[in-house]
Coordinates of C-alpha atoms in Angstrom, one line a residue:
X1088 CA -4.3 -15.6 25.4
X1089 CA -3.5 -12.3 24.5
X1090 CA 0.1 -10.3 24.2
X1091 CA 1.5 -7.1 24.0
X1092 CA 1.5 -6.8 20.1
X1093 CA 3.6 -4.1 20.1
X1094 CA 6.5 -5.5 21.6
X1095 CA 9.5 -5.8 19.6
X1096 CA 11.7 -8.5 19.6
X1097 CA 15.3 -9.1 19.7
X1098 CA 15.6 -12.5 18.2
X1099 CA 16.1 -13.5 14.6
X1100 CA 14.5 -12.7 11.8
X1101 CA 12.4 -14.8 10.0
X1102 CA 13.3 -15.0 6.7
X1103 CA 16.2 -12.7 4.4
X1104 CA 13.0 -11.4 3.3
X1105 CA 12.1 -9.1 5.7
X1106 CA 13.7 -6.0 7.2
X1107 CA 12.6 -6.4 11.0
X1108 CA 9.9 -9.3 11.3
X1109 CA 11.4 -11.2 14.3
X1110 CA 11.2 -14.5 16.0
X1111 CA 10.7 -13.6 19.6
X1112 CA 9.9 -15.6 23.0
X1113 CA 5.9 -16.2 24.0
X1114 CA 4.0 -17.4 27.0
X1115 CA 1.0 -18.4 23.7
X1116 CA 1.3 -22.0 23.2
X1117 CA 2.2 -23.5 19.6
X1118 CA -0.4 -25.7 19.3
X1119 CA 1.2 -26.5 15.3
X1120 CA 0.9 -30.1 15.5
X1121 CA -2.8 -30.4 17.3
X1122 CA -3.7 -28.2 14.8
X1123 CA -1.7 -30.8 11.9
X1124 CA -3.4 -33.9 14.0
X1125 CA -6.9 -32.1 13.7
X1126 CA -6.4 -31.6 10.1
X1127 CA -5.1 -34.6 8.8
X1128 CA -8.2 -36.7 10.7
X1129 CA -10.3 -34.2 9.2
X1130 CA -11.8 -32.3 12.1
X1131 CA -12.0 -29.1 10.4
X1132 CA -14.3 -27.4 13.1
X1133 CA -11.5 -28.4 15.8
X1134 CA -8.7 -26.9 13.9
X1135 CA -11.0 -23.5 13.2
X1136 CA -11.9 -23.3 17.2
X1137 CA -7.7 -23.8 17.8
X1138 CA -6.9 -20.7 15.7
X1139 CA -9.4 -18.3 16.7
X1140 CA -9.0 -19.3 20.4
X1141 CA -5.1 -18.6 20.5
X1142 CA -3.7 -15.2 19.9
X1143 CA -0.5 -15.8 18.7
X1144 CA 1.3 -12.3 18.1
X1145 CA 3.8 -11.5 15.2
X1146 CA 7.0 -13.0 16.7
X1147 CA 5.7 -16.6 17.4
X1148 CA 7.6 -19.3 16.2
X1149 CA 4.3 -21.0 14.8
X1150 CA 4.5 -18.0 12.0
X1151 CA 7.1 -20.0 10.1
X1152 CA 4.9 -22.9 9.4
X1153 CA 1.3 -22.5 9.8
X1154 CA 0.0 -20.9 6.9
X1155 CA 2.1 -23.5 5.2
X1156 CA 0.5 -26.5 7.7
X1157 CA -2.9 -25.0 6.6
X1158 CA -2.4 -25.4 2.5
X1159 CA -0.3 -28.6 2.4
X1160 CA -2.1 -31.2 0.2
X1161 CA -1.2 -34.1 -1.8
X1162 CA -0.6 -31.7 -4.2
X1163 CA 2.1 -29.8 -2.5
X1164 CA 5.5 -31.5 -3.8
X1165 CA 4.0 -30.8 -7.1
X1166 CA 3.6 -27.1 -6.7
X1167 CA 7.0 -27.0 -5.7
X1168 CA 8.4 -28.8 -8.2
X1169 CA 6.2 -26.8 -11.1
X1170 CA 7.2 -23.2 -9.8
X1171 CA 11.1 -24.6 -9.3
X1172 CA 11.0 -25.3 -13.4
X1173 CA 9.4 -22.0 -13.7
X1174 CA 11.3 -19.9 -12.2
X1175 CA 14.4 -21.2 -13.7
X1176 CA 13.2 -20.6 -17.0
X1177 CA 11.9 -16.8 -15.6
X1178 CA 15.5 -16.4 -15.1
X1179 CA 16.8 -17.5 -18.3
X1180 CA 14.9 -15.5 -20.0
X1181 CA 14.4 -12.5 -18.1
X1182 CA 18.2 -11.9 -17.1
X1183 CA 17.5 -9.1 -14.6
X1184 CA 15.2 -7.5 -16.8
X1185 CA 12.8 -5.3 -14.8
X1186 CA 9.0 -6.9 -15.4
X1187 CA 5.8 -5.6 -13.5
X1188 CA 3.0 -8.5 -12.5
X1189 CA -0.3 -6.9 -14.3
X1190 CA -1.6 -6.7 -10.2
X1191 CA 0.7 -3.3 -10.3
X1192 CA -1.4 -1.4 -12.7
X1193 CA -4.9 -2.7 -11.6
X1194 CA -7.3 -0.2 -10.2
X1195 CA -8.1 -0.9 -6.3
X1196 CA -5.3 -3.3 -5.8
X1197 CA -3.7 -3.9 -2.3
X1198 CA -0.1 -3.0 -2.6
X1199 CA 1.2 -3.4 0.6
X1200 CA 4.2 -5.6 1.3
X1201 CA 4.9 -4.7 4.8
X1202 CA 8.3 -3.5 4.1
X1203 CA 10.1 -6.7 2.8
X1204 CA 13.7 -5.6 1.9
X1205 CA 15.1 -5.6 -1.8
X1206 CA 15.8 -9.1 -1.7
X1207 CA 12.1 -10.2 -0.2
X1208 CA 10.4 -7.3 -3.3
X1209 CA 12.4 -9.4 -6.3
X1210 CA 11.2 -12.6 -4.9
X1211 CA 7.7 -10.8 -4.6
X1212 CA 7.7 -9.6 -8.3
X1213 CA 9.0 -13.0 -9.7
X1214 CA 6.4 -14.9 -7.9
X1215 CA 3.7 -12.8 -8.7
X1216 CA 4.9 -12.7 -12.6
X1217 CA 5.0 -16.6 -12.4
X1218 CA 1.3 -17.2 -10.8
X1219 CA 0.2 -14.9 -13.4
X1220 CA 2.1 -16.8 -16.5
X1221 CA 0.9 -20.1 -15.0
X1222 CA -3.0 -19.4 -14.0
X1223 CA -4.1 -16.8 -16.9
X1224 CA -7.9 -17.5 -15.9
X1225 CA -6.9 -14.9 -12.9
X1226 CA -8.3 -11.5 -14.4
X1227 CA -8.1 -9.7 -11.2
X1228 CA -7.4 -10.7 -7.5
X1229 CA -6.4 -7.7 -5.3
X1230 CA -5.8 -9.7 -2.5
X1231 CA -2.5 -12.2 -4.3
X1232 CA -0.4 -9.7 -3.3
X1233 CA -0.2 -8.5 0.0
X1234 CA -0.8 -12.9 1.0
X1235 CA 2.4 -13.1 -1.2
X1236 CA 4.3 -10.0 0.7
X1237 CA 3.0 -12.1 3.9
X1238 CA 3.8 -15.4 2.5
X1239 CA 7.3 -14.2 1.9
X1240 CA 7.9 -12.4 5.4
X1241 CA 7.4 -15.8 7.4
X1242 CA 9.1 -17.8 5.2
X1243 CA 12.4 -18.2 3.0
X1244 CA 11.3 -20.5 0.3
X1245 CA 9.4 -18.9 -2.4
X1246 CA 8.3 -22.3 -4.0
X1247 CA 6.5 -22.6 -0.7
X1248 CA 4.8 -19.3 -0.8
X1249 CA 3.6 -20.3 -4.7
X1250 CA 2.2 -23.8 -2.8
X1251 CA -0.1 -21.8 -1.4
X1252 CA -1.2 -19.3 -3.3
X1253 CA -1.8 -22.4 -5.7
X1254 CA -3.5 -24.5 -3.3
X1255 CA -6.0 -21.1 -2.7
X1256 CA -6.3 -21.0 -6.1
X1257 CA -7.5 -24.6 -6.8
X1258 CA -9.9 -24.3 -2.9
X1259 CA -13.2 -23.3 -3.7
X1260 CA -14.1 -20.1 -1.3
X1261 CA -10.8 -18.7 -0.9
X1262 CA -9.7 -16.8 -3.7
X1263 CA -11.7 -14.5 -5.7
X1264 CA -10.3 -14.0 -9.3
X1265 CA -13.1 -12.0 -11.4
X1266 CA -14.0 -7.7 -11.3
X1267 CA -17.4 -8.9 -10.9
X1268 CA -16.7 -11.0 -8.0
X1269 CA -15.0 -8.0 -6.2
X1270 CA -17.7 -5.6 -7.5
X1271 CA -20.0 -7.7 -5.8
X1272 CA -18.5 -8.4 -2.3
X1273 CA -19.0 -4.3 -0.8
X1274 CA -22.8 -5.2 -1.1
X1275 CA -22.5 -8.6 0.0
X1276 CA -21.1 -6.9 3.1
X1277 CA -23.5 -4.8 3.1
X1278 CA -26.4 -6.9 3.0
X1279 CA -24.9 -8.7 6.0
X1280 CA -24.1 -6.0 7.7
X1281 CA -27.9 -4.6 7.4
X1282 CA -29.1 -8.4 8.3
X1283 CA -26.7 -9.0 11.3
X1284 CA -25.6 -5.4 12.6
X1285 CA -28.2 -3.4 11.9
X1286 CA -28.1 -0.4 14.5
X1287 CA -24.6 0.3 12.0
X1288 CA -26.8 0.2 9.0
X1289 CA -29.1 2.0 10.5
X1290 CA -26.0 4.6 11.5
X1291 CA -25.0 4.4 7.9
X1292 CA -28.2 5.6 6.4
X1293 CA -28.4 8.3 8.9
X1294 CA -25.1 9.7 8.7
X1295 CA -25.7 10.0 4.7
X1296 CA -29.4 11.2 5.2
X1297 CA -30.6 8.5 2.5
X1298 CA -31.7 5.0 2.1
X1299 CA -30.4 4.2 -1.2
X1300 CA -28.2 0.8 -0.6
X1301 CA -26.2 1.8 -4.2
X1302 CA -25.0 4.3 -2.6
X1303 CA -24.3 3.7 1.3
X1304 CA -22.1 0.9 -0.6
X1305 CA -19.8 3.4 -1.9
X1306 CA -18.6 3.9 1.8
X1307 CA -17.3 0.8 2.3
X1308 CA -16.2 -0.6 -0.8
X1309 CA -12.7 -0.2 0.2
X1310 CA -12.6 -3.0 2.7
X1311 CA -10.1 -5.1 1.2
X1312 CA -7.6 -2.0 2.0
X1313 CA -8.8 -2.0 5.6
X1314 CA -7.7 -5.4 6.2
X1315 CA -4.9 -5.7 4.5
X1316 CA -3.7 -1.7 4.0
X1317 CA -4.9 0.2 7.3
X1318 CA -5.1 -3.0 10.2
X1319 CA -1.8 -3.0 11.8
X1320 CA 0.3 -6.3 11.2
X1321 CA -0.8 -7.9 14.3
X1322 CA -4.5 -8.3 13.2
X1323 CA -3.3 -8.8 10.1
X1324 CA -2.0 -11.8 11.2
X1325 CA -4.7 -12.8 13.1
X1326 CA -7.2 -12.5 10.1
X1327 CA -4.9 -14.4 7.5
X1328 CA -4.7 -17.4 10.4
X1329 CA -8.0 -17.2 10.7
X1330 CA -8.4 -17.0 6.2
X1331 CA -6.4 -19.8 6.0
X1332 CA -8.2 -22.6 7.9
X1333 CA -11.5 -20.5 7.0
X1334 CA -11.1 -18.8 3.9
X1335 CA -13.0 -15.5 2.5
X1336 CA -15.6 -16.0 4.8
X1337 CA -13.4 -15.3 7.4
X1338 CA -12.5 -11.8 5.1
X1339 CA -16.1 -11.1 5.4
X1340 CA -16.4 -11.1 8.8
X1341 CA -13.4 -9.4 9.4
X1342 CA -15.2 -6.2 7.0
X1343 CA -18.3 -6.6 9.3
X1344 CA -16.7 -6.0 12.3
X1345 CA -14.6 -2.6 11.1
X1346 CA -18.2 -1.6 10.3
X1347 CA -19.6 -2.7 14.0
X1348 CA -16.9 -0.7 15.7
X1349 CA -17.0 2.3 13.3
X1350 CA -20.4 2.5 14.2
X1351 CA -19.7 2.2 18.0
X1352 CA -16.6 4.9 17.7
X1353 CA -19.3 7.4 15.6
X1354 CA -22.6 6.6 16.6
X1355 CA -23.3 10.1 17.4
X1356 CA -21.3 11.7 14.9
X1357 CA -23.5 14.1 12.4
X1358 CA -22.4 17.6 12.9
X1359 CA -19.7 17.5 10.5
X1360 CA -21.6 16.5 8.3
X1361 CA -23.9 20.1 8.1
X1362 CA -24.2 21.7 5.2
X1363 CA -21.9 18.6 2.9
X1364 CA -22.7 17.4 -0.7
X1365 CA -23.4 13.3 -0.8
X1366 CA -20.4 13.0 -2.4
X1367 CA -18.5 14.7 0.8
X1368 CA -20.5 12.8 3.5
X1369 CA -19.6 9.6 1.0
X1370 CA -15.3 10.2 1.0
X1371 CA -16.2 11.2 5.2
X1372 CA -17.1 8.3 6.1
X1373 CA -14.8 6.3 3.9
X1374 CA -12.0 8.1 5.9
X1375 CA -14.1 7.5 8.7
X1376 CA -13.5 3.6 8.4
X1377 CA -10.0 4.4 7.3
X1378 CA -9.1 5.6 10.7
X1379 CA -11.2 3.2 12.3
X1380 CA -8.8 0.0 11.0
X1381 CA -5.7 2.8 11.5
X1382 CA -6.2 3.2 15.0
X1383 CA -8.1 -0.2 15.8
X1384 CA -9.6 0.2 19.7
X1385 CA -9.9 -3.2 20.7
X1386 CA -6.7 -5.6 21.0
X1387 CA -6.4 -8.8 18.6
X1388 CA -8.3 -11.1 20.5
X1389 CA -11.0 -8.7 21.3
X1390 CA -10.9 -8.4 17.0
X1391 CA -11.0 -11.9 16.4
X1392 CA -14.0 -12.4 19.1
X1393 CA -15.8 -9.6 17.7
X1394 CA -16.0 -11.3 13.7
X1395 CA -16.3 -15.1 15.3
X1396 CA -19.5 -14.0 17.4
X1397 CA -21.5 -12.8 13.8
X1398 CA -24.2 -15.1 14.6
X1399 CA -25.9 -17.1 12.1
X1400 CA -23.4 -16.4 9.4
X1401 CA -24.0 -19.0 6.9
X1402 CA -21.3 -19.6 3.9
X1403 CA -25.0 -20.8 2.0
X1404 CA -26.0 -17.5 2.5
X1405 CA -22.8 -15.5 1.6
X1406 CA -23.2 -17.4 -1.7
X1407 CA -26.5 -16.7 -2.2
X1408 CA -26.0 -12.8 -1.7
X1409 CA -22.6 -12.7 -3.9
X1410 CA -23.9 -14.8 -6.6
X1411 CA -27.1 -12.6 -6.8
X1412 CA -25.3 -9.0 -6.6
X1413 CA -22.8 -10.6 -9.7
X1414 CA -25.7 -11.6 -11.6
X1415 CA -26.9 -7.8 -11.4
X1416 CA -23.7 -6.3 -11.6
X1417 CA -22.8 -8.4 -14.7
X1418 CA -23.4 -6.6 -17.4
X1419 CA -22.1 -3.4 -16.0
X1420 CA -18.7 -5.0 -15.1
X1421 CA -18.2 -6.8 -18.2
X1422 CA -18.9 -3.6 -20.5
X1423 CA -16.8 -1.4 -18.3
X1424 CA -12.8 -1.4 -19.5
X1425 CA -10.6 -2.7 -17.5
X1426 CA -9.1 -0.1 -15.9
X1427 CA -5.3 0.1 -16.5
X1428 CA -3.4 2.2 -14.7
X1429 CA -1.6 4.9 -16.8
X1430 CA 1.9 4.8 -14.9
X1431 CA 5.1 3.0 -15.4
X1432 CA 4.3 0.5 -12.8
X1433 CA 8.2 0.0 -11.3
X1434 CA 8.2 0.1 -7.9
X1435 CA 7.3 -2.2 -5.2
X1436 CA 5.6 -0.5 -2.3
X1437 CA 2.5 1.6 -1.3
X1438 CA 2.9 4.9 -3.3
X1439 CA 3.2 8.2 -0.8
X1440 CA 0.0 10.0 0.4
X1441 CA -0.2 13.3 -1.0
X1442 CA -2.6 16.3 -1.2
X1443 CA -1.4 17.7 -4.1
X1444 CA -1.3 14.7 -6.3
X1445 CA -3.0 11.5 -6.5
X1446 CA -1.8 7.7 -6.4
X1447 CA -1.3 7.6 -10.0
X1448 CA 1.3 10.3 -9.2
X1449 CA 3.2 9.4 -6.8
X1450 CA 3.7 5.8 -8.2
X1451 CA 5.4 7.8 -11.7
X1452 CA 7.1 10.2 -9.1
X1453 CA 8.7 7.1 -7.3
X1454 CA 9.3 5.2 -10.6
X1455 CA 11.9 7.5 -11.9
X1456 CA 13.9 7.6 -8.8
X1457 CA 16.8 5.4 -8.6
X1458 CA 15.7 1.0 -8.1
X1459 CA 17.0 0.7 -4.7
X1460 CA 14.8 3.9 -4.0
X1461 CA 11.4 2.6 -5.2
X1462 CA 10.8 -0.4 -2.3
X1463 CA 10.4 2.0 0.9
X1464 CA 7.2 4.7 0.8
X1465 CA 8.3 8.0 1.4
X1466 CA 7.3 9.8 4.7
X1467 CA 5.9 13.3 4.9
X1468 CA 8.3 15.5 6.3
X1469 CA 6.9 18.9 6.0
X1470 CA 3.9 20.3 5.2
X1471 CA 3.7 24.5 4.6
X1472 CA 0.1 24.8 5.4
X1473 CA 1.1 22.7 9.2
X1474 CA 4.4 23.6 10.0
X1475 CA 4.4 27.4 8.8
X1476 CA 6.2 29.6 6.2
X1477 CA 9.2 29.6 8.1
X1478 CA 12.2 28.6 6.9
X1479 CA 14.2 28.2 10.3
X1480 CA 10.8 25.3 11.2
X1481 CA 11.5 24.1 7.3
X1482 CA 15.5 23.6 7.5
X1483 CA 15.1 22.3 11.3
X1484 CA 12.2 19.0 9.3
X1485 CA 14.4 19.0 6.1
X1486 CA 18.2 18.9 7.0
X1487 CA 18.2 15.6 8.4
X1488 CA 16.7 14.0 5.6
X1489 CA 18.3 11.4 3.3
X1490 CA 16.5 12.5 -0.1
X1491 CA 13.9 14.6 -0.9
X1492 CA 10.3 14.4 -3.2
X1493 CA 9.1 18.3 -3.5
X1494 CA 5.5 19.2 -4.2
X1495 CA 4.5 22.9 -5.1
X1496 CA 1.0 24.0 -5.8
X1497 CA 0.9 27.6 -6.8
X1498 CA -1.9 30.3 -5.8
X1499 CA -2.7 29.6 -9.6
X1500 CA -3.3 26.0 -9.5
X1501 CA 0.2 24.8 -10.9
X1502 CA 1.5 22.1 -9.3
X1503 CA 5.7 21.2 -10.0
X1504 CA 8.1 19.8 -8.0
X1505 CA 11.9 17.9 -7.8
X1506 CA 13.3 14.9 -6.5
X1507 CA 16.5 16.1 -4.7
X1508 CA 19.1 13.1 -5.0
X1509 CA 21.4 14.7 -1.9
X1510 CA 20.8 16.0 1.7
X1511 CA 20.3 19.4 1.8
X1512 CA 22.6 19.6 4.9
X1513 CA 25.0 19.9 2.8
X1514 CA 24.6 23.5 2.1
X1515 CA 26.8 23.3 6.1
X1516 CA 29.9 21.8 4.3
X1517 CA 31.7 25.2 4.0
X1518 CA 34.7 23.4 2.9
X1519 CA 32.9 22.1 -0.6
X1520 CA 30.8 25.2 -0.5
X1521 CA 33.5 27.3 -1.3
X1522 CA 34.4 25.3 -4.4
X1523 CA 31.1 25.2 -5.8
X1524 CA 27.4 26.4 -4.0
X1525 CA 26.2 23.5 -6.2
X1526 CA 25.7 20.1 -5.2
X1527 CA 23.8 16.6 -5.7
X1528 CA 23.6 14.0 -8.4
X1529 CA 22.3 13.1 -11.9
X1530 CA 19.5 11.2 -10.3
X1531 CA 18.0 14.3 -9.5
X1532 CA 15.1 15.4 -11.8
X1533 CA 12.2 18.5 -11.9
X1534 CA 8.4 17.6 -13.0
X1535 CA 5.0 19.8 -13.6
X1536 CA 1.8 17.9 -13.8
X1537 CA 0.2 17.6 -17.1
X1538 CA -3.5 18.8 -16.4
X1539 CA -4.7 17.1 -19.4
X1540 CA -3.2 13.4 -19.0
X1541 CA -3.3 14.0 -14.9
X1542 CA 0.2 12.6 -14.8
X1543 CA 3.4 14.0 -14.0
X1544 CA 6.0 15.7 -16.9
X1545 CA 9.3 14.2 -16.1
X1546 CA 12.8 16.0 -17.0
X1547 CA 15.6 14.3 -15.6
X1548 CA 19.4 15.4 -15.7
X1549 CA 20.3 15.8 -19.5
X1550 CA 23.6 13.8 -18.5
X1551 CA 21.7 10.7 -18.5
X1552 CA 21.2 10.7 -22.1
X1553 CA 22.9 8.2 -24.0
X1554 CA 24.5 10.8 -26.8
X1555 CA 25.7 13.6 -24.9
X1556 CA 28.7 13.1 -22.4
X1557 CA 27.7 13.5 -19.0
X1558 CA 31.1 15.6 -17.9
X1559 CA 30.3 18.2 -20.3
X1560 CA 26.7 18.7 -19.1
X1561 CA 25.8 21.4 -16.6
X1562 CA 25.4 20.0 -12.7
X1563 CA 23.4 22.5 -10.9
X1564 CA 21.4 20.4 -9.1
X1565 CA 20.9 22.0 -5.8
X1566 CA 22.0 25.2 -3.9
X1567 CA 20.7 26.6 -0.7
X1568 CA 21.0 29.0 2.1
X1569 CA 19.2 29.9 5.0
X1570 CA 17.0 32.2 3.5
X1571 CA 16.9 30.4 0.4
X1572 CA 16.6 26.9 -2.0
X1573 CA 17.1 26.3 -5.7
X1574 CA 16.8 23.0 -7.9
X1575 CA 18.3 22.8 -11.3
X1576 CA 20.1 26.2 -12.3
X1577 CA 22.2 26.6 -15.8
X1578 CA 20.5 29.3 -17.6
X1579 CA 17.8 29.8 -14.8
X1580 CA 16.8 28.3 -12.1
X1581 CA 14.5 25.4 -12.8
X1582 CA 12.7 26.1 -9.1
X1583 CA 13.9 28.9 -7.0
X1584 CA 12.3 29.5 -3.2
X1585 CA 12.6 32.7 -1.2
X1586 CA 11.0 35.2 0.9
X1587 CA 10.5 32.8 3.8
X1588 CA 8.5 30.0 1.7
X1589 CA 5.4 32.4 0.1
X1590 CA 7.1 33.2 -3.2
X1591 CA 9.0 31.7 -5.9
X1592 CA 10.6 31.6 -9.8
X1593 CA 10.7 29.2 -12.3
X1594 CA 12.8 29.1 -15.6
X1595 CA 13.9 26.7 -18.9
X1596 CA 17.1 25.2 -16.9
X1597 CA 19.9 23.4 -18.4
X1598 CA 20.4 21.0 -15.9
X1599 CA 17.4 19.3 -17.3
X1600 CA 16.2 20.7 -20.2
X1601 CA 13.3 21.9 -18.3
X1602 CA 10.9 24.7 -19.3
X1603 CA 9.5 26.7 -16.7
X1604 CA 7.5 24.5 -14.8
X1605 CA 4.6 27.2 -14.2
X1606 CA 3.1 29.5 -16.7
X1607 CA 3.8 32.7 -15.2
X1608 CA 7.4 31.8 -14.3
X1609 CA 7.4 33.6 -11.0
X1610 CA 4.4 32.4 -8.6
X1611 CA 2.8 32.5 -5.2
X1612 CA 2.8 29.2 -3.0
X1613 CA -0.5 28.0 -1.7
X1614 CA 0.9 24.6 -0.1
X1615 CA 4.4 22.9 0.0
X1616 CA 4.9 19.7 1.0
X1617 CA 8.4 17.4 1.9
X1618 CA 8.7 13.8 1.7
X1619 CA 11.9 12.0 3.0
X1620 CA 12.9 8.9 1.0
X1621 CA 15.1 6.5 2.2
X1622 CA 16.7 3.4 0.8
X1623 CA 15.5 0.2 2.3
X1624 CA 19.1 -0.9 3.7

C-alpha cells in the first residue's frame, strides 16, 4: 500500500508546531484501533506485522495518534501530570531566559527538527531542558532530539511528546543513553552487516583495500545521521513507526539496509579511489552513504521490506554483539573527555554546510544573528568556484535574497566574512540611494576565523553596546554597485569587493570596531560563497 510520498497536501496542519506538515486524504487504511485491540490483548507480533505492512505516508490522519497509541501505559496520566508541574515551574523560573538542553553542544548529535516553526523550536528546547532536569542518568542520547522535533510535528501537546520520550526511557531496548553504548552500535552494525550482508562487507573491504574491521567502522559510524538527518521525512516516518512498536532493533535494521543498497548503488565503484590516502577512501565512502540515504532509490515500502527481510536477526544476538563491543570499548570511552562543543549553542536547527568552515562554525555564525533568524538553516546561494567570477551571475543569485552569511577564503588561507542584515537589492532604490549609498541594520556584523581556537572572531555593530548611544555611532553597513560591494565602512572598509569578484581590501572599520580581517589587508579570493537566510515566518 504504497503512495506518492511526495505529494503535498492541502489540508490542515497538524499541529501549531509545524510550518507545512499537513493532514491530507489517503486510499492507506487507518488501521489505529486494530493496532490498539492488538496491543492491549497483547499480540505484539500482530501489531509489528500491521505497521510494517501498511505504508502510511506523511499526511495520514493516523500520524496524530500512533506514536502516542504505541507508548501509552498505565503510566501515562502520570507523565503528564509530572511534566505539566515541571514545566510550570521551568517557566517561573526561566522567564524567557534563553537555555540550551546539553544535547546542543554534544559531539555527533542529530539536530534535525524538520523545520518546526518558532513556536514548535521553544516547545522543543523546554522539553528537551525538562527530560534532562528530570532523568540526569541520560549522559548522552543523540537520538532524544530529532523523536522530540517529530513528536512535536504530529502533535500539539507537549506533555504528550514527554509521555513518550518517558515511556522510551523506562522500555528496555529503545533508548540508548551512554557514549559507550553509541560507540559500540557502528560495530554492532557492522558485525551484522558482515554476518547477514556479506557481499557489502565484502564491498567495504575492497573499496578501502584492507581488512581491518577498526577501521571499515569508521565508514559507517554516522548512521544515526542517515536515518534521522539524510532519509527524507517519509522514511523517516516509516522507520520511527516501525521504532516504536519495535524499538532500536528496528534502528539497526534500518543502518543495515543503507549499507545493502550502498553496496548495490557502488558495487563496481573503485576508480576514484586511485591513488587516495585511507583517510580519503574513509570520508569517500562516508559521503558515499550520505548520498545514498539523500537520494534513497527505492520507495518506502520497498525501504521497509528491505530491513524486515534481514533474516535471522535475533534481539539475543544484537545484545550479545553490543554488550561485547562496550565491554572493549570501555575503557577508551570512559577515559576520553566528553567532548563539548566550543560554541554558544543558541540556535535551533541543523547548522549550514560549508566548505570553508566547519559545523562548529556555522552554529557561532548563526548564534549571533538575530533569534527569529537562528530556527531555519541557511541555503547556499552562490558559490565563486560554481557559478563564476562574474558579478552580473553574482547580483542575478544574490539580489533576491532576504539576508545574507558571506564566507571569503583568501589565496593566503584567510578566511572572514559578514552577516548582511538587509537585501542587497537595495542598492536599486535610487530614491534612498541618493540620500545615503549606505544601508542595512545594527544586526549586521563582520568575523575572521581564529586559526588557533578554530572558531569564528565576532565584531558586531558598536551601537549595540550598552554605553555608547547607538544614533551617534557610524552606520555603514552595506554599499554596493554593479561592479562593486562593501560591508562596514567608517574609517575603511571592513570588506571591500571589486574587479569582478578575484580581488579585494580589508581595513579596522568603525562600524564595528573591526581590524582588518586579513593580514595583508588587500588579498586575492580563492573561493566565495553566499548563503540566504530567511526567517521561519
Amino acid at each position: 500500500m504504497t503512495e506518492n510520498a511526495g505529494s503535498s497536501p492541502e489540508g490542515p496542519l497538524f499541529t501549531e508546531n509545524t510550518r507545512d506538515t499537513r493532514i491530507g486524504e489517503s486510499s492507506v487504511p487507518n488501521l489505529l484501533q486494530e493496532i490498539v485491540d492488538n496491543k492491549r490483548l497483547n499480540r505484539y507480533e500482530k501489531v509489528k506485522k500491521i505497521i510494517r505492512r501498511t505504508d502510511w505516508p506523511v499526511c495520514h490522519e493516523i500520524r496524530a495518534n500512533l506514536w502516542k497509541e504505541l507508548c501509552n501505559t498505565k503510566d501515562w496520566s502520570g507523565s503528564k501530570r509530572l511534566y505539566s508541574d515541571e514545566a510550570i515551574e521551568y517557566d517561573r523560573i526561566n522567564q524567557g531566559k534563553k537555555q540550551s538542553p546539553q544535547i546542543l553542544a554534544d559531539e555527533g548529535g542529530v539536530l534535525s527538527n524538520f523545520d518546526l516553526k518558532e513556536v514548535g523550536s521553544v516547545k522543543l528546547i523546554r522539553l528537551l531542558l525538562i527530560i534532562e532536569r528530570l532523568r540526569p542518568e541520560i549522559v548522552y542520547a543523540p537520538s532524544i532530539y530529532p523523536l522530540c522535533s517529530l513528536l512535536l510535528h504530529f502533535n500539539d501537546d507537549d506533555g504528550d511528546c514527554f509521555a513518550c520520550i518517558n515511556y522510551l526511557l523506562n522500555t528496555k531496548g529503545y533508548l540508548m543513553t551512554a557514549p559507550v553504548q553509541w560507540a559500540a552500535s557502528s560495530h554492532t552494525i557492522l558485525a551484522l552487516v558482515k554476518k547477514h550482508k556479506s557481499a557489502a562487507y565484502v564491498l567495504l573491504k575492497r573499496r578501502l583495500g584492507t581488512t581491518d574491521d577498526s577501521v571499515l567502522v569508521k565508514c559507517i559510524e554516522d548512521w544515526l545521521l542517515w536515518l534521522f538527518q539524510y532519509l527524507p521525512l517519509p522514511y523517516i516516518c516509516r522507520i520511527v513507526d516501525c521504532y516504536f512498536a519495535e524499538g532500536h532493533k528496528f534502528l539497526i535494521r534500518s543502518a543495515i539496509s543503507i549499507v545493502y543498497i550502498w553496496s548495490k548503488v557502488h558495487k563496481r565503484g573503485m576508480e576514484d579511489f586511485r591513488g587516495k590516502s585511507l583517510q580519503e577512501k574513509i570520508d569517500s565512502i562516508k559521503k558515499e552513504f550520505q548520498d545514498v540515504a539523500t537520494n534513497i532509490s527505492v520507495s518506502t515500502s520497498t525501504f521497509i521490506a528491505t530491513a524486515v527481510k534481514i533474516r535471522n536477526l535475533q534481539s539475543a544476538t544484537i545484545a550479545k554483539l553490543q554488550a561485547q563491543f562496550e565491554d572493549e570499548l570501555r575503557d577508551e570511552v570512559t577515559s576520553r573527555p566528553r567532548q563539548i562543543k566550543k560554541v554558544r549553542r543558541t540556535i535551533f536547527c541543523e547548522a549550514f554546510k560549508s566548505c570553508l568552515v566547519d559545523n562548529d562554525s556555522a552554529v557561532e555564525l548563526m548564534s549571533y544573528m538575530p533569534p527569529r533568524l537562528q530556527l531555519v538553516t541557511p541555503t547556499l546561494a552562490y558559490q565563486l568556484s560554481q557559478d563564476g567570477t562574474s558579478f552580473y551571475n553574482f547580483w542575478s543569485k544574490v539580489d533576491p535574497l532576504d539576508q545574507t552569511i558571506i564566507i571569503i577564503k583568501s589565496t593566503c588561507g584567510a578566511i572572514f566574512g559578514a552577516y548582511c542584515s538587509s537585501t542587497w537589492s537595495e542598492r536599486h532604490d535610487r530614491k534612498e540611494r541618493t540620500r545615503s549609498k549606505y544601508w542595512g541594520t545594527g544586526e549586521s556584523y563582520v568575523f575572521r576565523m581564529n586559526k588557533e581556537m578554530e572558531l569564528p572572531e565576532i565584531y558586531t555593530w558598536v551601537g549595540n553596546s550598552p554605553d555608547v548611544s547607538s544614533d551617534k555611532c557610524p552606520q555603514y553597513f552595506m554599499s554596493a554597485t554593479d561592479k562593486s560591494f562593501v560591508i562596514g565602512s567608517g574609517g575603511r572598509d571592513a570588506i571591500r569587493i571589486d574587479e569582478e569578484l578575484t580581488h579585494g581590501i580589508t581595513g579596522p572599520s568603525s562600524t564595528f570596531n573591526s581590524p582588518q580581517l586579513c593580514e595583508d589587508g588587500a588579498f586575492d579570493i580563492y573561493e566565495l560563497e553566499v548563503f540566504h537566510v530567511t526567517s521561519s515566518d
